Short mmCIF file of C-alpha atoms and ligand atoms in Angstrom, two decimals:
data_model
loop_
_atom_site.label_atom_id
_atom_site.label_comp_id
_atom_site.label_asym_id
_atom_site.label_seq_id
_atom_site.Cartn_x
_atom_site.Cartn_y
_atom_site.Cartn_z
CA MET B 463 -11.01 15.86 2.13
CA GLU B 464 -14.80 15.52 2.24
CA TYR B 465 -16.43 13.15 -0.23
CA SER B 466 -20.08 12.72 -1.12
CA ILE B 467 -22.15 10.80 -3.65
CA GLU B 468 -24.70 12.71 -5.69
CA SER B 469 -27.34 11.30 -8.01
CA ALA B 470 -29.43 14.35 -8.92
CA PRO B 471 -29.53 15.24 -12.65
CA LEU B 472 -26.50 17.33 -13.59
CA ASP B 473 -28.53 20.40 -14.53
CA LYS B 474 -29.98 20.54 -10.99
CA LEU B 475 -26.56 20.71 -9.35
CA GLN B 476 -24.39 23.73 -8.53
CA TYR B 477 -20.63 23.26 -8.56
CA ASP B 478 -17.32 24.96 -8.93
CA CYS B 479 -15.80 22.57 -11.45
CA ILE B 480 -17.15 19.48 -13.12
CA ILE B 481 -14.83 16.73 -14.34
CA VAL B 482 -16.06 14.65 -17.27
CA GLY B 483 -14.49 12.06 -19.53
CA VAL B 484 -13.97 12.28 -23.30
CA TYR B 485 -12.74 9.58 -25.65
CA GLU B 486 -10.64 9.64 -28.79
CA ASN B 487 -12.44 10.42 -32.07
CA GLN B 488 -14.55 13.08 -30.36
CA GLU B 489 -16.71 10.61 -28.49
CA LEU B 490 -18.24 11.54 -25.16
CA SER B 491 -18.95 9.65 -21.95
CA PRO B 492 -22.64 9.67 -20.92
CA PHE B 493 -22.15 12.49 -18.39
CA ALA B 494 -20.09 14.46 -20.92
CA GLN B 495 -23.01 14.17 -23.35
CA GLU B 496 -25.34 15.56 -20.69
CA ILE B 497 -23.08 18.54 -20.02
CA ASP B 498 -22.68 19.06 -23.75
CA ARG B 499 -26.45 19.32 -24.18
CA GLN B 500 -26.69 21.63 -21.18
CA THR B 501 -24.04 23.97 -22.64
CA ASP B 502 -25.24 24.03 -26.23
CA GLY B 503 -22.34 21.95 -27.46
CA LEU B 504 -19.42 23.44 -25.52
CA ILE B 505 -17.64 20.07 -25.36
CA THR B 506 -18.30 19.02 -28.97
CA GLN B 507 -16.98 22.38 -30.15
CA THR B 508 -13.88 22.09 -27.99
CA LEU B 509 -13.17 18.61 -29.35
CA ALA B 510 -13.85 19.71 -32.93
CA ARG B 511 -11.30 22.49 -32.54
CA GLY B 512 -8.81 19.81 -31.54
CA ASP B 513 -7.95 21.38 -28.18
CA ILE B 514 -8.00 17.93 -26.64
CA GLU B 515 -7.73 14.63 -28.50
CA GLY B 516 -9.12 12.35 -25.84
CA LYS B 517 -5.92 10.35 -25.37
CA ASN B 518 -5.72 8.67 -21.98
CA SER B 519 -4.75 11.07 -19.16
CA GLU B 520 -4.87 14.22 -21.28
CA THR B 521 -6.54 17.05 -19.42
CA LEU B 522 -8.02 20.38 -20.47
CA LEU B 523 -9.43 22.84 -17.95
CA LEU B 524 -11.91 25.34 -19.38
CA GLN B 525 -12.04 28.31 -17.04
CA LEU B 526 -14.62 31.06 -16.73
CA VAL B 527 -17.50 29.15 -18.19
CA PRO B 528 -20.48 31.53 -17.59
CA SER B 529 -21.75 30.07 -14.33
CA ASP B 530 -25.04 31.96 -14.27
CA ALA B 531 -25.96 30.18 -17.47
CA TYR B 532 -24.75 26.68 -16.62
CA GLY B 533 -24.45 26.28 -12.82
CA PHE B 534 -20.69 25.73 -12.91
CA SER B 535 -17.72 27.93 -13.77
CA ARG B 536 -15.05 25.43 -14.73
CA LEU B 537 -15.11 22.33 -16.84
CA LEU B 538 -12.32 19.80 -16.71
CA LEU B 539 -12.17 17.43 -19.66
CA VAL B 540 -10.20 14.25 -19.07
CA GLY B 541 -9.06 12.00 -21.91
CA LEU B 542 -9.91 8.33 -21.43
CA GLY B 543 -8.50 6.86 -24.64
CA LYS B 544 -10.29 4.67 -27.16
CA MET B 545 -14.04 4.30 -26.65
CA GLN B 546 -14.14 0.74 -25.31
CA PRO B 547 -14.20 -0.78 -21.84
CA LEU B 548 -11.11 0.72 -20.23
CA PRO B 549 -8.41 -1.44 -18.68
CA ALA B 550 -8.57 -0.78 -14.90
CA ARG B 551 -5.05 0.64 -14.99
CA LYS B 552 -6.01 3.27 -17.57
CA TYR B 553 -9.05 4.32 -15.58
CA ARG B 554 -6.78 4.88 -12.59
CA LYS B 555 -4.29 6.79 -14.72
CA ALA B 556 -7.02 9.12 -15.97
CA LEU B 557 -8.22 9.69 -12.40
CA SER B 558 -4.72 10.48 -11.30
CA ALA B 559 -4.33 13.03 -14.12
CA ALA B 560 -7.65 14.63 -13.17
CA ALA B 561 -6.65 14.89 -9.52
CA LYS B 562 -3.28 16.37 -10.44
CA CYS B 563 -4.95 19.00 -12.61
CA CYS B 564 -7.30 20.00 -9.75
CA LYS B 565 -4.31 20.21 -7.45
CA ASP B 566 -2.18 22.25 -9.88
CA HIS B 567 -4.99 24.77 -10.37
CA ALA B 568 -5.63 24.99 -6.63
CA LEU B 569 -9.32 24.19 -6.98
CA GLN B 570 -11.21 24.13 -3.69
CA SER B 571 -13.98 21.78 -4.65
CA ALA B 572 -14.88 19.68 -7.64
CA THR B 573 -17.52 17.33 -8.94
CA CYS B 574 -16.21 14.15 -10.46
CA ALA B 575 -18.34 12.56 -13.17
CA LEU B 576 -15.77 10.00 -14.30
CA ALA B 577 -17.36 6.91 -12.75
CA ASP B 578 -19.70 6.58 -15.73
CA SER B 579 -16.93 5.33 -17.99
CA ASP B 580 -17.05 1.63 -18.69
CA VAL B 581 -14.16 -0.17 -16.98
CA LYS B 582 -13.42 -3.77 -17.89
CA ASP B 583 -14.75 -6.23 -15.26
CA ARG B 584 -15.26 -3.55 -12.63
CA ASP B 585 -18.44 -2.43 -10.89
CA TRP B 586 -19.57 0.92 -9.50
CA THR B 587 -18.28 0.14 -6.04
CA TRP B 588 -14.79 -0.38 -7.40
CA LYS B 589 -14.96 2.62 -9.72
CA THR B 590 -16.05 4.92 -6.88
CA ARG B 591 -13.50 3.52 -4.48
CA GLN B 592 -10.73 4.23 -6.99
CA ILE B 593 -11.77 7.88 -7.30
CA VAL B 594 -11.28 8.32 -3.56
CA GLU B 595 -8.01 6.39 -3.51
CA MET B 596 -6.53 8.28 -6.47
CA PHE B 597 -7.59 11.76 -5.27
CA GLU B 598 -6.26 11.10 -1.78
CA ASP B 599 -3.02 9.82 -3.26
CA ALA B 600 -2.58 12.92 -5.43
CA CYS B 601 -3.33 15.26 -2.54
CA TYR B 602 -0.99 13.57 -0.05
CA GLN B 603 1.67 15.99 1.14
CA PHE B 604 4.36 15.38 3.72
CA THR B 605 4.54 18.85 5.31
CA LEU B 606 5.11 17.93 8.93
CA LEU B 607 8.78 18.81 8.95
CA LYS B 608 8.83 21.89 6.69
CA SER B 609 9.09 25.08 8.70
CA GLU B 610 8.33 27.45 5.84
CA ASN B 611 4.76 28.12 4.87
CA ILE B 612 4.51 25.82 1.92
CA LYS B 613 1.60 25.92 -0.47
CA LYS B 614 -1.01 23.61 0.96
CA ILE B 615 -3.21 21.71 -1.44
CA LYS B 616 -6.62 23.34 -1.34
CA LEU B 617 -8.97 20.69 -2.68
CA ALA B 618 -11.32 20.24 0.26
CA ALA B 619 -14.44 18.65 -1.18
CA LEU B 620 -15.14 16.17 -3.93
CA GLN B 621 -18.63 15.31 -5.03
CA ILE B 622 -18.91 12.08 -7.00
CA VAL B 623 -21.87 11.87 -9.35
CA VAL B 624 -23.38 8.53 -10.29
CA PRO B 625 -26.73 7.55 -11.83
CA GLU B 626 -29.47 6.95 -9.25
CA GLU B 627 -29.55 3.18 -9.79
CA HIS B 628 -25.90 2.88 -8.78
CA HIS B 629 -26.10 5.17 -5.76
CA GLN B 630 -25.87 2.40 -3.19
CA ALA B 631 -22.96 0.64 -4.85
CA ALA B 632 -21.16 3.98 -5.04
CA GLU B 633 -21.81 4.69 -1.34
CA GLN B 634 -20.19 1.37 -0.53
CA GLY B 635 -17.22 2.25 -2.73
CA LEU B 636 -16.96 5.59 -0.97
CA GLN B 637 -16.79 3.95 2.47
CA GLN B 638 -14.18 1.45 1.27
CA GLY B 639 -12.21 4.13 -0.52
CA LYS B 640 -12.06 6.42 2.51
CA ALA B 641 -10.98 3.65 4.87
CA ILE B 642 -8.36 2.25 2.49
CA ALA B 643 -7.06 5.69 1.49
CA ASP B 644 -6.67 6.60 5.17
CA GLY B 645 -4.78 3.34 5.72
CA ILE B 646 -2.53 4.17 2.77
CA SER B 647 -1.90 7.70 4.06
CA LEU B 648 -1.02 6.37 7.51
CA ALA B 649 1.46 3.96 5.96
CA LYS B 650 2.97 6.73 3.82
CA GLU B 651 3.29 9.18 6.70
CA LEU B 652 5.02 6.70 9.00
CA ALA B 653 7.34 5.65 6.18
CA ASP B 654 8.24 9.19 5.10
CA LEU B 655 9.25 10.11 8.65
CA PRO B 656 13.03 10.02 9.11
CA GLY B 657 14.81 7.42 11.21
CA ASN B 658 15.65 9.85 13.99
CA ILE B 659 11.94 10.42 14.63
CA CYS B 660 10.36 7.15 13.55
CA THR B 661 12.19 4.76 15.88
CA PRO B 662 10.88 1.38 17.07
CA THR B 663 9.50 3.12 20.17
CA TYR B 664 7.76 5.75 18.03
CA LEU B 665 6.18 3.06 15.87
CA ALA B 666 4.93 1.29 19.00
CA VAL B 667 3.35 4.52 20.25
CA GLN B 668 1.65 5.08 16.89
CA ALA B 669 0.34 1.52 16.95
CA GLY B 670 -1.02 2.19 20.45
CA LYS B 671 -3.07 5.05 19.02
CA LEU B 672 -4.91 2.60 16.78
CA GLY B 673 -5.95 0.78 19.94
CA ASP B 674 -7.24 4.03 21.47
CA LYS B 675 -9.18 4.89 18.33
CA HIS B 676 -10.89 1.57 17.62
CA ASP B 677 -12.75 -0.52 20.21
CA GLN B 678 -12.02 -3.72 18.33
CA VAL B 679 -8.25 -3.13 18.24
CA SER B 680 -5.90 -4.13 21.07
CA VAL B 681 -2.19 -3.35 21.02
CA TYR B 682 0.50 -5.13 23.00
CA VAL B 683 4.17 -4.25 22.73
CA LEU B 684 6.86 -6.74 23.67
CA ASP B 685 10.10 -5.09 24.80
CA GLU B 686 13.58 -6.59 24.72
CA GLU B 687 13.16 -8.31 28.08
CA ASP B 688 9.98 -10.04 26.92
CA MET B 689 11.70 -11.12 23.74
CA GLU B 690 14.65 -12.47 25.66
CA GLN B 691 12.32 -14.66 27.69
CA LEU B 692 10.79 -15.96 24.48
CA GLY B 693 14.24 -16.77 23.11
CA MET B 694 14.07 -14.35 20.18
CA ASP B 695 17.83 -14.16 19.83
CA ALA B 696 17.80 -13.67 16.08
CA LEU B 697 15.68 -10.54 16.40
CA LEU B 698 17.62 -9.27 19.42
CA SER B 699 20.97 -9.84 17.73
CA VAL B 700 20.08 -7.19 15.15
CA SER B 701 19.00 -4.69 17.76
CA ARG B 702 22.19 -5.18 19.80
CA GLY B 703 24.03 -2.95 17.32
CA SER B 704 21.73 -0.03 18.04
CA ARG B 705 20.98 2.21 21.00
CA GLN B 706 17.26 2.24 20.27
CA PRO B 707 15.54 -0.70 21.95
CA ALA B 708 13.74 -3.13 19.67
CA LYS B 709 9.98 -3.65 19.94
CA LEU B 710 7.71 -6.40 18.77
CA ILE B 711 4.42 -4.64 18.16
CA THR B 712 1.30 -6.79 18.13
CA VAL B 713 -1.99 -5.31 17.00
CA GLU B 714 -5.08 -7.48 17.21
CA TYR B 715 -8.29 -6.59 15.44
CA ARG B 716 -11.34 -8.62 16.39
CA GLY B 717 -14.14 -8.34 13.87
CA ALA B 718 -15.36 -11.96 14.09
CA GLU B 719 -16.11 -14.35 16.93
CA ARG B 720 -13.44 -15.33 19.39
CA GLY B 721 -12.67 -18.75 17.95
CA GLY B 722 -12.29 -17.51 14.36
CA LYS B 723 -8.76 -18.19 13.12
CA PRO B 724 -7.05 -14.90 12.28
CA VAL B 725 -5.23 -13.73 9.20
CA VAL B 726 -1.78 -12.75 10.50
CA LEU B 727 0.13 -9.96 8.76
CA ILE B 728 3.79 -9.55 9.61
CA GLY B 729 5.57 -6.36 8.53
CA LYS B 730 9.29 -5.71 8.61
CA GLY B 731 9.76 -2.62 10.77
CA LEU B 732 13.47 -1.82 10.38
CA THR B 733 13.38 1.92 11.10
CA PHE B 734 16.86 2.41 9.66
CA ASP B 735 19.08 -0.10 7.90
CA ALA B 736 22.71 0.98 7.64
CA GLY B 737 23.70 -2.63 7.05
CA GLY B 738 25.43 -3.10 10.40
CA ILE B 739 29.08 -4.17 10.31
CA SER B 740 28.52 -5.14 6.65
CA LEU B 741 27.98 -1.42 6.14
CA LYS B 742 26.05 -0.25 3.09
CA PRO B 743 27.61 2.20 0.62
CA SER B 744 26.64 5.78 1.43
CA ALA B 745 24.89 6.68 -1.85
CA ASN B 746 21.13 6.84 -1.25
CA MET B 747 21.51 5.35 2.20
CA ASP B 748 18.86 7.83 3.40
CA GLU B 749 16.30 5.65 1.63
CA MET B 750 16.90 2.93 4.20
CA LYS B 751 14.55 4.84 6.50
CA TYR B 752 11.95 3.11 4.31
CA ASP B 753 12.99 -0.29 5.60
CA MET B 754 9.94 -0.19 7.87
CA CYS B 755 7.42 0.11 5.03
CA GLY B 756 6.16 -3.42 5.65
CA GLY B 757 5.41 -2.58 9.26
CA ALA B 758 3.76 0.70 8.28
CA ALA B 759 1.54 -1.11 5.76
CA VAL B 760 0.46 -3.60 8.43
CA LEU B 761 -0.66 -0.72 10.65
CA GLY B 762 -2.43 0.87 7.67
CA CYS B 763 -4.32 -2.37 7.00
CA ILE B 764 -5.39 -2.78 10.62
CA ALA B 765 -6.65 0.81 10.63
CA ALA B 766 -8.59 0.29 7.40
CA ALA B 767 -10.05 -3.06 8.47
CA ALA B 768 -11.17 -1.56 11.77
CA SER B 769 -12.76 1.48 10.07
CA LEU B 770 -14.69 -0.86 7.79
CA HIS B 771 -15.61 -3.19 10.68
CA LEU B 772 -14.62 -6.13 8.48
CA PRO B 773 -16.07 -9.38 9.87
CA ILE B 774 -12.71 -11.10 10.27
CA ASN B 775 -10.04 -11.54 12.88
CA LEU B 776 -6.76 -9.96 11.95
CA VAL B 777 -3.43 -9.84 13.76
CA GLY B 778 -0.60 -7.50 12.83
CA LEU B 779 2.92 -8.26 14.03
CA VAL B 780 5.64 -5.66 13.50
CA PRO B 781 9.16 -6.56 14.62
CA SER B 782 10.92 -3.23 14.84
CA SER B 783 14.60 -2.43 15.23
CA GLU B 784 17.46 -0.45 13.75
CA ASN B 785 20.44 -2.08 12.02
CA LEU B 786 23.62 -0.13 12.82
CA PRO B 787 27.32 -0.85 13.26
CA ASP B 788 28.48 -0.83 16.88
CA GLY B 789 30.97 -2.57 19.15
CA ASP B 790 28.18 -4.88 20.24
CA ALA B 791 26.69 -5.45 16.79
CA ASN B 792 26.46 -8.78 14.97
CA LYS B 793 29.72 -9.67 13.20
CA PRO B 794 30.08 -11.72 10.05
CA GLY B 795 30.59 -15.31 11.17
CA ASP B 796 28.58 -14.95 14.38
CA ILE B 797 26.20 -17.81 15.06
CA ILE B 798 22.95 -17.24 16.89
CA THR B 799 20.06 -19.46 17.94
CA SER B 800 16.62 -18.49 16.73
CA MET B 801 13.45 -18.82 18.81
CA LEU B 802 12.61 -21.96 16.83
CA GLY B 803 15.93 -23.50 17.91
CA LYS B 804 17.58 -23.47 14.49
CA THR B 805 21.07 -21.97 14.54
CA ILE B 806 21.99 -19.28 12.02
CA GLU B 807 25.43 -18.25 10.78
CA ILE B 808 25.35 -14.53 10.02
CA LEU B 809 27.55 -14.21 6.95
CA ASN B 810 26.31 -10.73 6.15
CA THR B 811 24.88 -8.45 8.83
CA ASP B 812 22.99 -6.53 6.14
CA ALA B 813 20.67 -9.52 5.67
CA GLU B 814 18.98 -8.49 8.93
CA GLY B 815 15.36 -8.43 7.79
CA ARG B 816 15.13 -12.21 7.71
CA LEU B 817 16.62 -12.34 11.21
CA ILE B 818 13.93 -10.19 12.76
CA LEU B 819 11.24 -11.86 10.66
CA CYS B 820 12.18 -15.47 11.43
CA ASP B 821 11.51 -15.12 15.15
CA THR B 822 8.28 -13.28 14.41
CA LEU B 823 7.18 -16.13 12.11
CA THR B 824 7.80 -18.54 14.98
CA TYR B 825 5.90 -16.28 17.37
CA ALA B 826 2.93 -16.16 14.96
CA LYS B 827 2.21 -19.84 15.63
CA LYS B 828 0.60 -18.94 18.92
CA TYR B 829 -2.32 -17.37 17.05
CA ASP B 830 -3.18 -20.63 15.25
CA PRO B 831 -3.40 -18.58 12.04
CA GLU B 832 -5.65 -19.18 9.05
CA VAL B 833 -2.82 -17.79 6.90
CA VAL B 834 0.30 -15.74 7.54
CA ILE B 835 1.43 -13.07 5.07
CA ASP B 836 4.67 -11.21 5.64
CA LEU B 837 5.57 -8.00 3.85
CA ALA B 838 9.11 -6.79 3.80
CA THR B 839 11.51 -4.52 1.96
CA LEU B 840 13.74 -7.56 2.01
CA THR B 841 16.09 -7.65 -0.97
CA GLY B 842 17.68 -5.26 -3.44
CA ALA B 843 17.64 -8.29 -5.75
CA CYS B 844 13.86 -7.93 -6.04
CA LEU B 845 14.39 -4.54 -7.68
CA VAL B 846 16.85 -6.09 -10.10
CA ALA B 847 14.43 -8.88 -10.99
CA LEU B 848 11.10 -7.05 -11.13
CA GLY B 849 11.76 -3.33 -11.01
CA ARG B 850 9.18 -1.14 -9.35
CA ILE B 851 5.96 -2.46 -10.90
CA PRO B 852 4.94 -5.65 -9.07
CA SER B 853 5.92 -6.79 -5.60
CA GLY B 854 7.65 -10.18 -5.42
CA LEU B 855 5.46 -13.04 -4.20
CA LEU B 856 6.60 -16.39 -2.83
CA GLY B 857 4.86 -18.84 -0.56
CA ASN B 858 4.25 -22.39 0.53
CA ASP B 859 0.57 -22.51 -0.48
CA GLU B 860 -0.54 -22.20 -4.10
CA GLN B 861 -4.13 -21.23 -3.28
CA LEU B 862 -2.96 -18.38 -1.05
CA CYS B 863 -0.56 -17.18 -3.77
CA ARG B 864 -3.36 -17.27 -6.34
CA ASP B 865 -5.69 -15.34 -4.04
CA LEU B 866 -3.05 -12.66 -3.53
CA GLN B 867 -2.36 -12.47 -7.27
CA SER B 868 -6.01 -12.00 -8.00
CA ALA B 869 -6.44 -9.38 -5.25
CA GLY B 870 -3.42 -7.55 -6.64
CA ASP B 871 -4.91 -7.51 -10.13
CA THR B 872 -8.24 -6.21 -8.87
CA ALA B 873 -6.63 -3.48 -6.77
CA CYS B 874 -4.01 -2.62 -9.43
CA ASP B 875 -1.36 -3.28 -6.77
CA THR B 876 0.19 -6.20 -8.56
CA VAL B 877 2.48 -9.06 -7.52
CA TRP B 878 4.61 -11.48 -9.52
CA GLN B 879 5.30 -14.96 -8.22
CA LEU B 880 8.82 -16.39 -8.05
CA PRO B 881 9.51 -20.09 -7.45
CA LEU B 882 10.19 -21.30 -3.94
CA TRP B 883 11.67 -24.62 -4.97
CA GLU B 884 13.41 -27.03 -2.65
CA GLU B 885 16.55 -26.90 -4.82
CA TYR B 886 17.28 -23.33 -3.75
CA GLN B 887 17.58 -24.35 -0.09
CA GLU B 888 21.01 -25.78 -1.00
CA LEU B 889 22.32 -22.23 -1.30
CA LEU B 890 21.66 -21.55 2.40
CA LYS B 891 23.87 -24.37 3.69
CA SER B 892 26.40 -23.39 6.35
CA ASN B 893 29.50 -25.32 7.40
CA PHE B 894 28.98 -24.33 11.02
CA ALA B 895 25.27 -23.79 11.69
CA ASP B 896 21.87 -25.08 10.56
CA LEU B 897 21.43 -22.22 8.13
CA ALA B 898 23.42 -19.34 6.66
CA ASN B 899 21.63 -16.01 6.52
CA ILE B 900 22.61 -15.37 2.89
CA GLY B 901 22.69 -17.52 -0.21
CA GLY B 902 25.33 -15.83 -2.33
CA ARG B 903 24.83 -13.76 -5.47
CA ASP B 904 22.29 -15.90 -7.25
CA ALA B 905 18.52 -15.58 -6.84
CA GLY B 906 18.69 -13.21 -3.88
CA THR B 907 14.96 -12.71 -3.51
CA ILE B 908 14.30 -16.43 -3.66
CA THR B 909 17.00 -17.42 -1.17
CA ALA B 910 15.71 -14.75 1.26
CA ALA B 911 12.23 -16.29 1.02
CA CYS B 912 13.73 -19.79 1.33
CA PHE B 913 15.36 -18.71 4.55
CA LEU B 914 12.00 -17.52 5.90
CA SER B 915 10.20 -20.68 4.73
CA ASN B 916 12.21 -22.66 7.30
CA PHE B 917 10.31 -20.81 10.00
CA ALA B 918 6.87 -20.97 8.36
CA GLU B 919 6.39 -24.70 8.03
CA ASP B 920 3.40 -25.01 10.35
CA TYR B 921 0.88 -22.89 8.47
CA ARG B 922 -0.10 -21.52 5.06
CA TRP B 923 2.27 -18.67 4.37
CA ALA B 924 3.12 -16.12 1.71
CA HIS B 925 5.86 -13.52 1.53
CA LEU B 926 5.69 -10.21 -0.32
CA ASP B 927 9.02 -8.59 -1.16
CA ILE B 928 8.11 -4.91 -1.45
CA ALA B 929 11.65 -3.52 -1.88
CA GLY B 930 10.73 -2.12 -5.32
CA THR B 931 7.16 -1.03 -4.67
CA ALA B 932 6.97 0.52 -1.19
CA TRP B 933 8.59 3.81 -2.14
CA ARG B 934 9.57 5.90 -5.14
CA THR B 935 13.10 7.13 -5.60
CA GLY B 936 14.43 10.23 -7.41
CA LYS B 937 12.60 13.52 -7.72
CA ASP B 938 9.28 12.05 -6.54
CA LYS B 939 10.91 10.29 -3.61
CA GLY B 940 8.26 9.20 -1.17
CA ALA B 941 6.37 6.24 0.20
CA THR B 942 3.59 4.68 -1.91
CA GLY B 943 1.54 2.94 0.77
CA ARG B 944 1.79 -0.33 -1.14
CA PRO B 945 0.80 -3.11 -0.54
CA VAL B 946 -2.13 -1.77 1.53
CA PRO B 947 -4.48 -1.77 -1.52
CA LEU B 948 -3.59 -5.37 -2.36
CA LEU B 949 -4.01 -6.64 1.19
CA MET B 950 -7.28 -4.79 1.72
CA GLN B 951 -8.60 -6.30 -1.50
CA TYR B 952 -7.50 -9.73 -0.27
CA LEU B 953 -9.38 -9.19 3.01
CA LEU B 954 -12.48 -7.85 1.22
CA ASP B 955 -12.41 -10.87 -1.13
CA ARG B 956 -12.23 -13.16 1.90
CA THR B 957 -15.24 -11.55 3.55
CA ASN B 958 -17.23 -11.83 0.31
CA ALA B 959 -16.31 -15.48 -0.27
N1 LIG D 2150 16.56 -3.51 3.43
C1 LIG D 2150 17.47 -4.18 2.58
C2 LIG D 2150 16.89 -4.50 1.19
C3 LIG D 2150 16.81 -3.36 0.23
C4 LIG D 2150 17.94 -2.89 -0.41
C5 LIG D 2150 15.59 -2.81 -0.10
C6 LIG D 2150 17.85 -1.87 -1.33
C7 LIG D 2150 15.49 -1.81 -1.03
C8 LIG D 2150 16.63 -1.33 -1.65
C9 LIG D 2150 17.90 -5.51 3.22
O1 LIG D 2150 17.99 -5.50 4.59
C10 LIG D 2150 19.26 -5.82 2.69
O2 LIG D 2150 20.15 -5.10 2.97
N2 LIG D 2150 19.36 -6.89 1.90
C11 LIG D 2150 20.59 -7.26 1.31
C12 LIG D 2150 20.69 -8.76 1.38
C13 LIG D 2150 22.03 -9.28 0.96
C14 LIG D 2150 23.06 -8.89 1.98
C15 LIG D 2150 21.93 -10.77 0.83
C16 LIG D 2150 20.59 -6.76 -0.13
O3 LIG D 2150 19.55 -6.83 -0.77
O4 LIG D 2150 21.62 -6.27 -0.57
MN1 LIG D 2151 19.93 -4.86 5.23
ZN1 LIG D 2152 16.88 -4.15 5.59
#
């Protein structure tokens, strides 16, 4: 979709449909007041009739407005709620409703005048960026593998109107929004692809394309032989149960000088998780194609950071494998030696994410990282604890955790911190090895993070468990692109600090 920022007075513009905000109690946003004057009270009359109350996310599309008289032929009223600074979440909800209405009515172009609503603690850059993110999200369609001619979403152009004095801030928001929305879409597309197409090798090829596209991005892929030489037996033990070779994808973005310590993002790239010999039940097992959402989000972030030319160094590491049952697969009770040298008793082969991540955490040391953040669809327990609203957050550095919390709040891609206390390490004791790979029924998300913490002792580290947030289940099944918004906000905050 094409986006542009416009600051000419509304009565000088020509457009197909204009989207304006209305509040409860028949109050109008500034742009709605302007349109109301221009149309001799069309909006006030509509509100007085009670056709729309102004409740948050209500929409009313007025068609066939005489365009020769007004310069536009459709008017979309969007309810914002009570007339007061809107919570950021409600602003996003209203945008999403507006985008959905444009989509449902197959509009080809629209003019969005919703950025003039007052949003609590948010500036014009943020408000504009959110318009782009929410419209792109609503218009995302996974059509690649449908052979029938399905109805394509038509919305091709969105003009965003802002007052002249905020033009520059809005332009900045537009640039950020486009880059981040593209990163989100990339993450969603890779994640929505099925396991028979999106294999570790496929992911590596897609990562390579980022290197072709951006001068500042270099991609190196370690294959199984390379990993063997590095002693990554934990990672390789998972891949042994599968015919697809594992890959460790490294994507380096250089936006700052050579010596600048990088932020390292590690994303779990399990392209299909059947559980291995500890086979999962078959209900909803298809959703385990999403077990690479962490890896997809890392690639989305690198793409967005490179598009924005962020002045930072960033490294993405994506350990990628399948987890399947096979004669050569890990067996419960097997003991392997990780790259770090710690031995691990595999009591459940379905706790494979931590096995591919632990060697990658060890590998990350070579980058002398500023911080390391891993993102992984790691535990079903995270869904039990937190549902699908925030991602789980744990880490060994309070400042890093606070920074991620704050970035999540700003981006409306929230996290909730769980304790990573020493006491929990008890649960990972093994009679036969240094560590067991599971901690029993209690505190599953915490013990998974505890396991990882043993491999992240040499740097500041945080772990995001995105099992509940990376995709939606049920009738709207599909990837969400989270936590790309959160991580991009974190990186933007860093560059502003
Ligand atoms: N990829 C799964 C976690 C998962 C499960 C994410 C369901 C989203 C929905 C992970 O590899 C896994 O299987 N974890 C096990 C760990 C257990 C064996 C300790 C789990 O959560 O059941
Ligand atoms: Mn598993
Ligand atoms: Zn898994």
